[in-house]
PDB file of C-alpha atoms in Angstrom:
ATOM      1  CA  UNK A   1      30.818  15.780  -5.205  1.00 87.00           C
ATOM      2  CA  UNK A   2      28.311  18.328  -6.527  1.00 92.00           C
ATOM      3  CA  UNK A   3      25.426  15.892  -6.072  1.00 96.00           C
ATOM      4  CA  UNK A   4      23.771  14.496  -2.932  1.00 97.00           C
ATOM      5  CA  UNK A   5      21.356  11.567  -2.881  1.00 98.00           C
ATOM      6  CA  UNK A   6      18.361  11.186  -0.562  1.00 98.00           C
ATOM      7  CA  UNK A   7      16.808   7.706  -0.458  1.00 98.00           C
ATOM      8  CA  UNK A   8      13.807   6.298   1.368  1.00 97.00           C
ATOM      9  CA  UNK A   9      10.521   4.588   0.673  1.00 96.00           C
ATOM     10  CA  UNK A  10       7.437   6.325  -0.655  1.00 93.00           C
ATOM     11  CA  UNK A  11       5.403   7.759   2.266  1.00 93.00           C
ATOM     12  CA  UNK A  12       8.447   7.856   4.539  1.00 95.00           C
ATOM     13  CA  UNK A  13       8.817  11.641   4.415  1.00 94.00           C
ATOM     14  CA  UNK A  14      11.365  11.987   1.612  1.00 95.00           C
ATOM     15  CA  UNK A  15       9.506  14.759  -0.238  1.00 93.00           C
ATOM     16  CA  UNK A  16       9.157  16.733   2.970  1.00 93.00           C
ATOM     17  CA  UNK A  17      12.802  16.234   3.965  1.00 95.00           C
ATOM     18  CA  UNK A  18      14.032  17.117   0.474  1.00 94.00           C
ATOM     19  CA  UNK A  19      12.192  20.441   0.710  1.00 92.00           C
ATOM     20  CA  UNK A  20      13.820  21.062   4.099  1.00 93.00           C
ATOM     21  CA  UNK A  21      17.301  20.300   2.757  1.00 94.00           C
ATOM     22  CA  UNK A  22      16.661  22.685  -0.122  1.00 92.00           C
ATOM     23  CA  UNK A  23      14.886  25.338   1.934  1.00 92.00           C
ATOM     24  CA  UNK A  24      17.297  28.007   0.649  1.00 91.00           C
ATOM     25  CA  UNK A  25      17.083  26.759  -2.947  1.00 89.00           C
ATOM     26  CA  UNK A  26      20.768  25.872  -3.023  1.00 89.00           C
ATOM     27  CA  UNK A  27      20.187  22.676  -5.009  1.00 91.00           C
ATOM     28  CA  UNK A  28      18.669  21.621  -8.278  1.00 90.00           C
ATOM     29  CA  UNK A  29      16.034  19.298  -6.763  1.00 91.00           C
ATOM     30  CA  UNK A  30      15.657  16.272  -9.076  1.00 91.00           C
ATOM     31  CA  UNK A  31      12.590  14.372  -7.904  1.00 91.00           C
ATOM     32  CA  UNK A  32      12.513  10.581  -8.432  1.00 91.00           C
ATOM     33  CA  UNK A  33      14.290  10.587 -11.806  1.00 92.00           C
ATOM     34  CA  UNK A  34      14.864   6.806 -11.789  1.00 92.00           C
ATOM     35  CA  UNK A  35      11.150   6.262 -12.276  1.00 88.00           C
ATOM     36  CA  UNK A  36      10.929   4.933 -15.876  1.00 85.00           C
ATOM     37  CA  UNK A  37       7.699   6.879 -16.424  1.00 80.00           C
ATOM     38  CA  UNK A  38       9.130  10.128 -15.102  1.00 72.00           C
ATOM     39  CA  UNK A  39      12.860  10.349 -15.666  1.00 63.00           C
ATOM     40  CA  UNK A  40      13.028   9.387 -19.313  1.00 66.00           C
ATOM     41  CA  UNK A  41      16.530   7.916 -18.958  1.00 71.00           C
ATOM     42  CA  UNK A  42      15.919   4.191 -18.685  1.00 70.00           C
ATOM     43  CA  UNK A  43      13.203   1.575 -18.417  1.00 81.00           C
ATOM     44  CA  UNK A  44      15.374  -0.687 -16.251  1.00 89.00           C
ATOM     45  CA  UNK A  45      14.967   0.869 -12.793  1.00 91.00           C
ATOM     46  CA  UNK A  46      11.658  -0.764 -11.900  1.00 88.00           C
ATOM     47  CA  UNK A  47      10.363  -0.615  -8.325  1.00 87.00           C
ATOM     48  CA  UNK A  48      11.819  -3.555  -6.419  1.00 91.00           C
ATOM     49  CA  UNK A  49      14.936  -3.782  -8.584  1.00 95.00           C
ATOM     50  CA  UNK A  50      17.953  -5.299  -6.822  1.00 98.00           C
ATOM     51  CA  UNK A  51      21.500  -4.667  -8.042  1.00 98.00           C
ATOM     52  CA  UNK A  52      24.592  -6.416  -6.771  1.00 98.00           C
ATOM     53  CA  UNK A  53      27.334  -3.946  -5.821  1.00 97.00           C
ATOM     54  CA  UNK A  54      29.574  -5.092  -8.690  1.00 97.00           C
ATOM     55  CA  UNK A  55      26.889  -4.824 -11.398  1.00 98.00           C
ATOM     56  CA  UNK A  56      28.469  -3.016 -14.362  1.00 97.00           C
ATOM     57  CA  UNK A  57      25.873  -3.310 -17.133  1.00 96.00           C
ATOM     58  CA  UNK A  58      25.604  -0.146 -19.219  1.00 95.00           C
ATOM     59  CA  UNK A  59      21.804  -0.165 -18.981  1.00 94.00           C
ATOM     60  CA  UNK A  60      22.191   0.712 -15.285  1.00 95.00           C
ATOM     61  CA  UNK A  61      25.482   2.609 -15.146  1.00 96.00           C
ATOM     62  CA  UNK A  62      24.950   5.024 -18.037  1.00 94.00           C
ATOM     63  CA  UNK A  63      21.528   6.371 -16.941  1.00 93.00           C
ATOM     64  CA  UNK A  64      22.748   6.700 -13.349  1.00 95.00           C
ATOM     65  CA  UNK A  65      25.874   8.570 -14.457  1.00 95.00           C
ATOM     66  CA  UNK A  66      23.852  10.976 -16.592  1.00 92.00           C
ATOM     67  CA  UNK A  67      21.603  11.808 -13.637  1.00 92.00           C
ATOM     68  CA  UNK A  68      24.315  12.055 -10.988  1.00 94.00           C
ATOM     69  CA  UNK A  69      26.593  14.245 -13.102  1.00 93.00           C
ATOM     70  CA  UNK A  70      23.799  16.475 -14.391  1.00 88.00           C
ATOM     71  CA  UNK A  71      24.364  15.466 -18.007  1.00 87.00           C
ATOM     72  CA  UNK A  72      20.711  14.468 -18.386  1.00 83.00           C
ATOM     73  CA  UNK A  73      19.657  18.098 -18.193  1.00 77.00           C
ATOM     74  CA  UNK A  74      16.235  19.589 -17.565  1.00 75.00           C
ATOM     75  CA  UNK A  75      13.126  17.423 -17.339  1.00 77.00           C
ATOM     76  CA  UNK A  76       9.861  19.083 -16.303  1.00 70.00           C
ATOM     77  CA  UNK A  77       8.635  15.781 -14.823  1.00 73.00           C
ATOM     78  CA  UNK A  78      11.456  15.696 -12.265  1.00 80.00           C
ATOM     79  CA  UNK A  79      12.304  19.388 -11.796  1.00 77.00           C
ATOM     80  CA  UNK A  80       8.919  20.750 -10.755  1.00 77.00           C
ATOM     81  CA  UNK A  81      10.003  21.614  -7.178  1.00 80.00           C
ATOM     82  CA  UNK A  82      12.669  24.058  -8.326  1.00 79.00           C
ATOM     83  CA  UNK A  83      12.381  27.817  -7.865  1.00 76.00           C
ATOM     84  CA  UNK A  84      15.764  28.897  -9.163  1.00 75.00           C
ATOM     85  CA  UNK A  85      17.217  29.038 -12.678  1.00 76.00           C
ATOM     86  CA  UNK A  86      20.912  28.368 -11.973  1.00 81.00           C
ATOM     87  CA  UNK A  87      22.339  25.976  -9.365  1.00 81.00           C
ATOM     88  CA  UNK A  88      25.801  24.515  -8.868  1.00 85.00           C
ATOM     89  CA  UNK A  89      24.678  21.480  -6.826  1.00 92.00           C
ATOM     90  CA  UNK A  90      22.116  18.747  -7.406  1.00 93.00           C
ATOM     91  CA  UNK A  91      19.974  16.793  -4.965  1.00 94.00           C
ATOM     92  CA  UNK A  92      18.414  13.578  -6.223  1.00 95.00           C
ATOM     93  CA  UNK A  93      15.472  12.308  -4.169  1.00 96.00           C
ATOM     94  CA  UNK A  94      14.524   8.731  -5.002  1.00 96.00           C
ATOM     95  CA  UNK A  95      12.037   6.255  -3.466  1.00 95.00           C
ATOM     96  CA  UNK A  96      13.076   3.176  -5.470  1.00 93.00           C
ATOM     97  CA  UNK A  97      16.781   2.994  -4.635  1.00 97.00           C
ATOM     98  CA  UNK A  98      16.982   1.085  -1.342  1.00 98.00           C
ATOM     99  CA  UNK A  99      17.896  -2.232  -2.937  1.00 98.00           C
ATOM    100  CA  UNK A 100      20.740  -0.720  -4.962  1.00 98.00           C
ATOM    101  CA  UNK A 101      22.188   1.859  -2.564  1.00 98.00           C
ATOM    102  CA  UNK A 102      25.410  -0.113  -2.095  1.00 98.00           C
ATOM    103  CA  UNK A 103      25.721  -0.382  -5.877  1.00 98.00           C
ATOM    104  CA  UNK A 104      25.219   3.380  -6.145  1.00 98.00           C
ATOM    105  CA  UNK A 105      27.914   4.003  -3.532  1.00 98.00           C
ATOM    106  CA  UNK A 106      30.345   1.733  -5.377  1.00 97.00           C
ATOM    107  CA  UNK A 107      29.718   3.553  -8.654  1.00 97.00           C
ATOM    108  CA  UNK A 108      29.891   7.082  -7.170  1.00 97.00           C
ATOM    109  CA  UNK A 109      31.856   6.826  -3.898  1.00 97.00           C
ATOM    110  CA  UNK A 110      32.273  10.601  -3.508  1.00 97.00           C
ATOM    111  CA  UNK A 111      28.530  11.332  -3.633  1.00 98.00           C
ATOM    112  CA  UNK A 112      26.992  11.604  -0.135  1.00 98.00           C
ATOM    113  CA  UNK A 113      24.003   9.267   0.274  1.00 98.00           C
ATOM    114  CA  UNK A 114      21.429   9.509   3.064  1.00 98.00           C
ATOM    115  CA  UNK A 115      18.756   6.914   3.823  1.00 98.00           C
ATOM    116  CA  UNK A 116      15.626   8.185   5.562  1.00 98.00           C
ATOM    117  CA  UNK A 117      13.877   5.676   7.809  1.00 98.00           C
ATOM    118  CA  UNK A 118      10.344   5.901   9.153  1.00 97.00           C
ATOM    119  CA  UNK A 119       8.590   3.447  11.453  1.00 97.00           C
ATOM    120  CA  UNK A 120       7.569   0.321   9.568  1.00 98.00           C
ATOM    121  CA  UNK A 121       3.911   0.427  10.540  1.00 97.00           C
ATOM    122  CA  UNK A 122       3.603   4.178  10.009  1.00 97.00           C
ATOM    123  CA  UNK A 123       5.020   3.856   6.497  1.00 97.00           C
ATOM    124  CA  UNK A 124       2.849   0.873   5.595  1.00 97.00           C
ATOM    125  CA  UNK A 125      -0.255   2.535   7.063  1.00 96.00           C
ATOM    126  CA  UNK A 126       0.372   5.661   4.996  1.00 94.00           C
ATOM    127  CA  UNK A 127       1.040   3.655   1.829  1.00 95.00           C
ATOM    128  CA  UNK A 128      -2.217   1.748   2.240  1.00 95.00           C
ATOM    129  CA  UNK A 129      -4.178   4.962   2.843  1.00 93.00           C
ATOM    130  CA  UNK A 130      -2.599   6.494  -0.237  1.00 90.00           C
ATOM    131  CA  UNK A 131      -3.299   3.430  -2.356  1.00 91.00           C
ATOM    132  CA  UNK A 132       0.343   2.847  -3.267  1.00 91.00           C
ATOM    133  CA  UNK A 133       0.999  -0.409  -5.073  1.00 90.00           C
ATOM    134  CA  UNK A 134       1.820  -3.511  -3.029  1.00 95.00           C
ATOM    135  CA  UNK A 135       5.133  -4.739  -4.459  1.00 94.00           C
ATOM    136  CA  UNK A 136       5.444  -7.914  -2.399  1.00 97.00           C
ATOM    137  CA  UNK A 137       5.049 -10.169  -5.464  1.00 96.00           C
ATOM    138  CA  UNK A 138       8.002  -8.404  -7.149  1.00 95.00           C
ATOM    139  CA  UNK A 139      10.363  -9.972  -4.609  1.00 96.00           C
ATOM    140  CA  UNK A 140       9.894 -13.337  -6.301  1.00 96.00           C
ATOM    141  CA  UNK A 141      11.059 -11.829  -9.605  1.00 95.00           C
ATOM    142  CA  UNK A 142      14.520 -10.985  -8.239  1.00 96.00           C
ATOM    143  CA  UNK A 143      16.471 -14.293  -8.031  1.00 97.00           C
ATOM    144  CA  UNK A 144      19.742 -12.560  -7.141  1.00 98.00           C
ATOM    145  CA  UNK A 145      18.025 -10.779  -4.255  1.00 98.00           C
ATOM    146  CA  UNK A 146      16.722 -14.096  -2.947  1.00 98.00           C
ATOM    147  CA  UNK A 147      20.100 -15.772  -3.408  1.00 98.00           C
ATOM    148  CA  UNK A 148      22.094 -12.994  -1.745  1.00 97.00           C
ATOM    149  CA  UNK A 149      19.770 -12.014   1.102  1.00 97.00           C
ATOM    150  CA  UNK A 150      16.375 -13.695   1.317  1.00 98.00           C
ATOM    151  CA  UNK A 151      17.084 -17.421   1.261  1.00 97.00           C
ATOM    152  CA  UNK A 152      16.700 -17.669   5.081  1.00 97.00           C
ATOM    153  CA  UNK A 153      13.245 -16.072   4.722  1.00 98.00           C
ATOM    154  CA  UNK A 154      11.999 -18.112   1.755  1.00 97.00           C
ATOM    155  CA  UNK A 155       9.530 -20.153   3.817  1.00 97.00           C
ATOM    156  CA  UNK A 156       8.108 -16.960   5.278  1.00 98.00           C
ATOM    157  CA  UNK A 157       7.772 -15.450   1.808  1.00 97.00           C
ATOM    158  CA  UNK A 158       5.809 -18.474   0.632  1.00 97.00           C
ATOM    159  CA  UNK A 159       3.606 -18.315   3.721  1.00 97.00           C
ATOM    160  CA  UNK A 160       2.887 -14.632   3.123  1.00 98.00           C
ATOM    161  CA  UNK A 161       1.624 -15.245  -0.416  1.00 97.00           C
ATOM    162  CA  UNK A 162      -1.750 -16.009   1.167  1.00 97.00           C
ATOM    163  CA  UNK A 163      -1.466 -13.571   4.094  1.00 97.00           C
ATOM    164  CA  UNK A 164      -2.973 -10.108   4.419  1.00 97.00           C
ATOM    165  CA  UNK A 165      -1.789  -7.188   2.337  1.00 97.00           C
ATOM    166  CA  UNK A 166      -0.679  -5.492   5.557  1.00 98.00           C
ATOM    167  CA  UNK A 167       1.673  -8.368   6.401  1.00 98.00           C
ATOM    168  CA  UNK A 168       3.029  -8.492   2.867  1.00 98.00           C
ATOM    169  CA  UNK A 169       3.803  -4.794   2.978  1.00 98.00           C
ATOM    170  CA  UNK A 170       5.512  -5.157   6.353  1.00 98.00           C
ATOM    171  CA  UNK A 171       7.737  -7.890   4.898  1.00 98.00           C
ATOM    172  CA  UNK A 172       8.570  -5.724   1.884  1.00 98.00           C
ATOM    173  CA  UNK A 173       9.509  -2.820   4.185  1.00 98.00           C
ATOM    174  CA  UNK A 174      11.855  -5.157   6.051  1.00 98.00           C
ATOM    175  CA  UNK A 175      13.542  -6.278   2.835  1.00 98.00           C
ATOM    176  CA  UNK A 176      13.928  -2.679   1.661  1.00 98.00           C
ATOM    177  CA  UNK A 177      15.859  -1.831   4.821  1.00 98.00           C
ATOM    178  CA  UNK A 178      17.513  -5.138   5.693  1.00 98.00           C
ATOM    179  CA  UNK A 179      19.412  -5.190   2.391  1.00 97.00           C
ATOM    180  CA  UNK A 180      21.072  -1.744   2.569  1.00 97.00           C
ATOM    181  CA  UNK A 181      21.797  -2.139   6.279  1.00 97.00           C
ATOM    182  CA  UNK A 182      23.321  -5.541   5.598  1.00 96.00           C
ATOM    183  CA  UNK A 183      25.376  -4.431   2.596  1.00 96.00           C
ATOM    184  CA  UNK A 184      26.609  -1.015   3.677  1.00 96.00           C
ATOM    185  CA  UNK A 185      29.365  -0.169   6.106  1.00 94.00           C
ATOM    186  CA  UNK A 186      29.599   2.820   8.439  1.00 93.00           C
ATOM    187  CA  UNK A 187      30.548   5.759   6.245  1.00 93.00           C
ATOM    188  CA  UNK A 188      28.889   4.429   3.093  1.00 96.00           C
ATOM    189  CA  UNK A 189      25.723   6.343   3.884  1.00 96.00           C
ATOM    190  CA  UNK A 190      24.067   8.471   6.539  1.00 97.00           C
ATOM    191  CA  UNK A 191      21.041   7.109   8.396  1.00 98.00           C
ATOM    192  CA  UNK A 192      18.352   9.685   9.150  1.00 97.00           C
ATOM    193  CA  UNK A 193      15.103   9.232  11.057  1.00 97.00           C
ATOM    194  CA  UNK A 194      11.749  10.783  10.230  1.00 96.00           C
ATOM    195  CA  UNK A 195      10.656  10.682  13.873  1.00 95.00           C
ATOM    196  CA  UNK A 196      13.681  12.633  15.065  1.00 94.00           C
ATOM    197  CA  UNK A 197      13.202  15.301  12.403  1.00 93.00           C
ATOM    198  CA  UNK A 198       9.627  15.633  13.627  1.00 90.00           C
ATOM    199  CA  UNK A 199      10.190  15.571  17.396  1.00 89.00           C
ATOM    200  CA  UNK A 200      13.772  16.724  18.056  1.00 89.00           C
ATOM    201  CA  UNK A 201      14.992  18.228  14.785  1.00 91.00           C
ATOM    202  CA  UNK A 202      18.031  20.148  16.049  1.00 93.00           C
ATOM    203  CA  UNK A 203      20.447  17.218  16.312  1.00 93.00           C
ATOM    204  CA  UNK A 204      19.093  15.426  13.245  1.00 94.00           C
ATOM    205  CA  UNK A 205      19.238  18.546  11.068  1.00 95.00           C
ATOM    206  CA  UNK A 206      22.774  19.331  12.178  1.00 95.00           C
ATOM    207  CA  UNK A 207      24.034  15.819  11.429  1.00 96.00           C
ATOM    208  CA  UNK A 208      22.424  15.564   7.985  1.00 97.00           C
ATOM    209  CA  UNK A 209      23.291  19.087   6.841  1.00 96.00           C
ATOM    210  CA  UNK A 210      26.926  18.657   7.861  1.00 96.00           C
ATOM    211  CA  UNK A 211      27.044  15.321   6.045  1.00 97.00           C
ATOM    212  CA  UNK A 212      25.647  16.916   2.880  1.00 96.00           C
ATOM    213  CA  UNK A 213      27.784  20.037   3.296  1.00 94.00           C
ATOM    214  CA  UNK A 214      24.824  22.394   3.551  1.00 92.00           C
ATOM    215  CA  UNK A 215      24.915  25.654   5.488  1.00 91.00           C
ATOM    216  CA  UNK A 216      21.810  26.475   7.500  1.00 93.00           C
ATOM    217  CA  UNK A 217      20.452  28.933  10.036  1.00 92.00           C
ATOM    218  CA  UNK A 218      17.761  28.923  12.700  1.00 90.00           C
ATOM    219  CA  UNK A 219      15.201  29.695   9.993  1.00 90.00           C
ATOM    220  CA  UNK A 220      15.292  26.032   8.965  1.00 91.00           C
ATOM    221  CA  UNK A 221      13.379  25.090  12.121  1.00 87.00           C
ATOM    222  CA  UNK A 222      10.361  27.137  11.135  1.00 82.00           C
ATOM    223  CA  UNK A 223      10.516  25.720   7.641  1.00 80.00           C
ATOM    224  CA  UNK A 224      10.563  22.149   8.947  1.00 82.00           C
ATOM    225  CA  UNK A 225       7.041  22.590  10.340  1.00 75.00           C
ATOM    226  CA  UNK A 226       5.536  23.022   6.880  1.00 67.00           C
ATOM    227  CA  UNK A 227       3.692  20.062   5.311  1.00 60.00           C
ATOM    228  CA  UNK A 228       5.153  18.655   2.110  1.00 49.00           C
ATOM    229  CA  UNK A 229       3.550  19.050  -1.292  1.00 51.00           C
ATOM    230  CA  UNK A 230       2.230  15.468  -1.130  1.00 46.00           C
ATOM    231  CA  UNK A 231       0.788  15.584   2.393  1.00 50.00           C
ATOM    232  CA  UNK A 232      -2.762  14.213   2.627  1.00 44.00           C
ATOM    233  CA  UNK A 233      -5.554  16.415   3.980  1.00 51.00           C
ATOM    234  CA  UNK A 234      -6.074  14.034   6.921  1.00 50.00           C
ATOM    235  CA  UNK A 235      -2.367  13.828   7.781  1.00 45.00           C
ATOM    236  CA  UNK A 236      -1.396  14.364  11.402  1.00 42.00           C
ATOM    237  CA  UNK A 237       0.666  17.458  10.609  1.00 44.00           C
ATOM    238  CA  UNK A 238      -2.552  19.126   9.372  1.00 42.00           C
ATOM    239  CA  UNK A 239      -4.948  17.770  12.008  1.00 39.00           C
ATOM    240  CA  UNK A 240      -2.779  18.485  15.040  1.00 44.00           C
ATOM    241  CA  UNK A 241      -2.381  14.842  16.032  1.00 50.00           C
ATOM    242  CA  UNK A 242       0.963  13.187  16.751  1.00 65.00           C
ATOM    243  CA  UNK A 243       2.977  12.973  13.548  1.00 76.00           C
ATOM    244  CA  UNK A 244       4.979   9.981  14.745  1.00 89.00           C
ATOM    245  CA  UNK A 245       2.417   8.023  16.780  1.00 88.00           C
ATOM    246  CA  UNK A 246      -0.855   8.306  14.872  1.00 91.00           C
ATOM    247  CA  UNK A 247      -0.468   4.766  13.550  1.00 94.00           C
ATOM    248  CA  UNK A 248      -0.846   3.416  17.096  1.00 93.00           C
ATOM    249  CA  UNK A 249      -4.416   4.779  17.117  1.00 93.00           C
ATOM    250  CA  UNK A 250      -5.282   3.394  13.698  1.00 95.00           C
ATOM    251  CA  UNK A 251      -3.720  -0.085  13.601  1.00 96.00           C
ATOM    252  CA  UNK A 252      -5.328  -2.940  15.622  1.00 96.00           C
ATOM    253  CA  UNK A 253      -3.161  -4.528  18.306  1.00 96.00           C
ATOM    254  CA  UNK A 254      -3.270  -7.905  16.542  1.00 97.00           C
ATOM    255  CA  UNK A 255      -1.798  -6.342  13.399  1.00 97.00           C
ATOM    256  CA  UNK A 256       0.907  -4.628  15.439  1.00 97.00           C
ATOM    257  CA  UNK A 257       1.806  -8.036  16.867  1.00 98.00           C
ATOM    258  CA  UNK A 258       1.986  -9.512  13.354  1.00 98.00           C
ATOM    259  CA  UNK A 259       4.260  -6.694  12.255  1.00 98.00           C
ATOM    260  CA  UNK A 260       6.564  -7.181  15.229  1.00 98.00           C
ATOM    261  CA  UNK A 261       6.867 -10.897  14.451  1.00 98.00           C
ATOM    262  CA  UNK A 262       7.999 -10.169  10.892  1.00 98.00           C
ATOM    263  CA  UNK A 263      10.375  -7.403  11.993  1.00 98.00           C
ATOM    264  CA  UNK A 264      11.949  -9.781  14.504  1.00 98.00           C
ATOM    265  CA  UNK A 265      12.828 -12.237  11.714  1.00 98.00           C
ATOM    266  CA  UNK A 266      15.187  -9.611  10.295  1.00 97.00           C
ATOM    267  CA  UNK A 267      16.359  -8.226  13.649  1.00 97.00           C
ATOM    268  CA  UNK A 268      14.703  -4.938  12.728  1.00 98.00           C
ATOM    269  CA  UNK A 269      12.429  -4.970  15.763  1.00 98.00           C
ATOM    270  CA  UNK A 270      15.439  -3.586  17.616  1.00 97.00           C
ATOM    271  CA  UNK A 271      15.317  -0.510  15.375  1.00 98.00           C
ATOM    272  CA  UNK A 272      11.527  -0.061  15.323  1.00 98.00           C
ATOM    273  CA  UNK A 273       9.478  -1.753  18.013  1.00 96.00           C
ATOM    274  CA  UNK A 274       6.012  -1.197  19.425  1.00 95.00           C
ATOM    275  CA  UNK A 275       6.921   2.345  20.483  1.00 94.00           C
ATOM    276  CA  UNK A 276       6.870   5.279  18.117  1.00 94.00           C
ATOM    277  CA  UNK A 277      10.567   6.209  18.216  1.00 95.00           C
ATOM    278  CA  UNK A 278      13.541   4.454  16.593  1.00 97.00           C
ATOM    279  CA  UNK A 279      16.729   3.139  18.169  1.00 97.00           C
ATOM    280  CA  UNK A 280      19.518   4.552  15.976  1.00 96.00           C
ATOM    281  CA  UNK A 281      22.208   2.575  17.814  1.00 96.00           C
ATOM    282  CA  UNK A 282      20.525  -0.665  16.787  1.00 96.00           C
ATOM    283  CA  UNK A 283      20.511   0.436  13.134  1.00 96.00           C
ATOM    284  CA  UNK A 284      24.148   1.523  13.304  1.00 95.00           C
ATOM    285  CA  UNK A 285      25.015  -1.863  14.846  1.00 94.00           C
ATOM    286  CA  UNK A 286      23.415  -3.584  11.852  1.00 93.00           C
ATOM    287  CA  UNK A 287      25.576  -1.490   9.496  1.00 90.00           C
ATOM    288  CA  UNK A 288      28.706  -2.635  11.279  1.00 73.00           C
ATOM    289  CA  UNK A 289      27.709  -6.269  11.793  1.00 72.00           C
ATOM    290  CA  UNK A 290      28.672  -7.805   8.444  1.00 60.00           C
TER     291      UNK A 290
END
């Protein structure tokens, strides 16, 4: 209960949102501790890892328990955003957890988990600009993931082996969100939206902070306008362009059409379409549909 968990993909705004959640320094901010090269707790949580909800192997459970309970202690590689010596609550921010969020909920049902979503194309565009690794090939190394969720898309996966990197990344984004939305039920986690935090933060802030049990004041809305520590120099928040719609200026229409085709395979085009804003009701419907 003393820990909250913020999940989302790299370049989806998780670092920025984590700083907003912790704007009063109420939490020990533990930044991406499941990264084997950063957390020092396990070499098993590779990017693209899929865990079935009933997985009980010690190599997964023990490192996760040490991090969630705070037993792992201080690590300068994951605690560098902290500005306070003593805290009674922890916030774990992780960008490699989407495919095991249901497993995490089953292991620690009292820990609030939030999943931050950002438009598919915006996330992929930012990842490509940043030079983040394309993990599409890793999907083929997860047989349980294919068996449980991706068998209907196997032909598409094979087709995309020879497709553009952009299309491969779009497919990977879909998998990273299709799986938790398919596995989780309403109440298992809180869905949050980057675009709403950017454009209409009042409602989104209130919902997330209440879910995490965080008190806040009006000062949070001035803090939310600050760029994160990993914001690029050419990012929209620094250039004055639209934070949520810049991708529409930068991505060719034919690539947008390709992205929409892949999203439609998963039914995720109802959540993120050709417009800049999400449809939260569509995402909530996916949570309740299984």
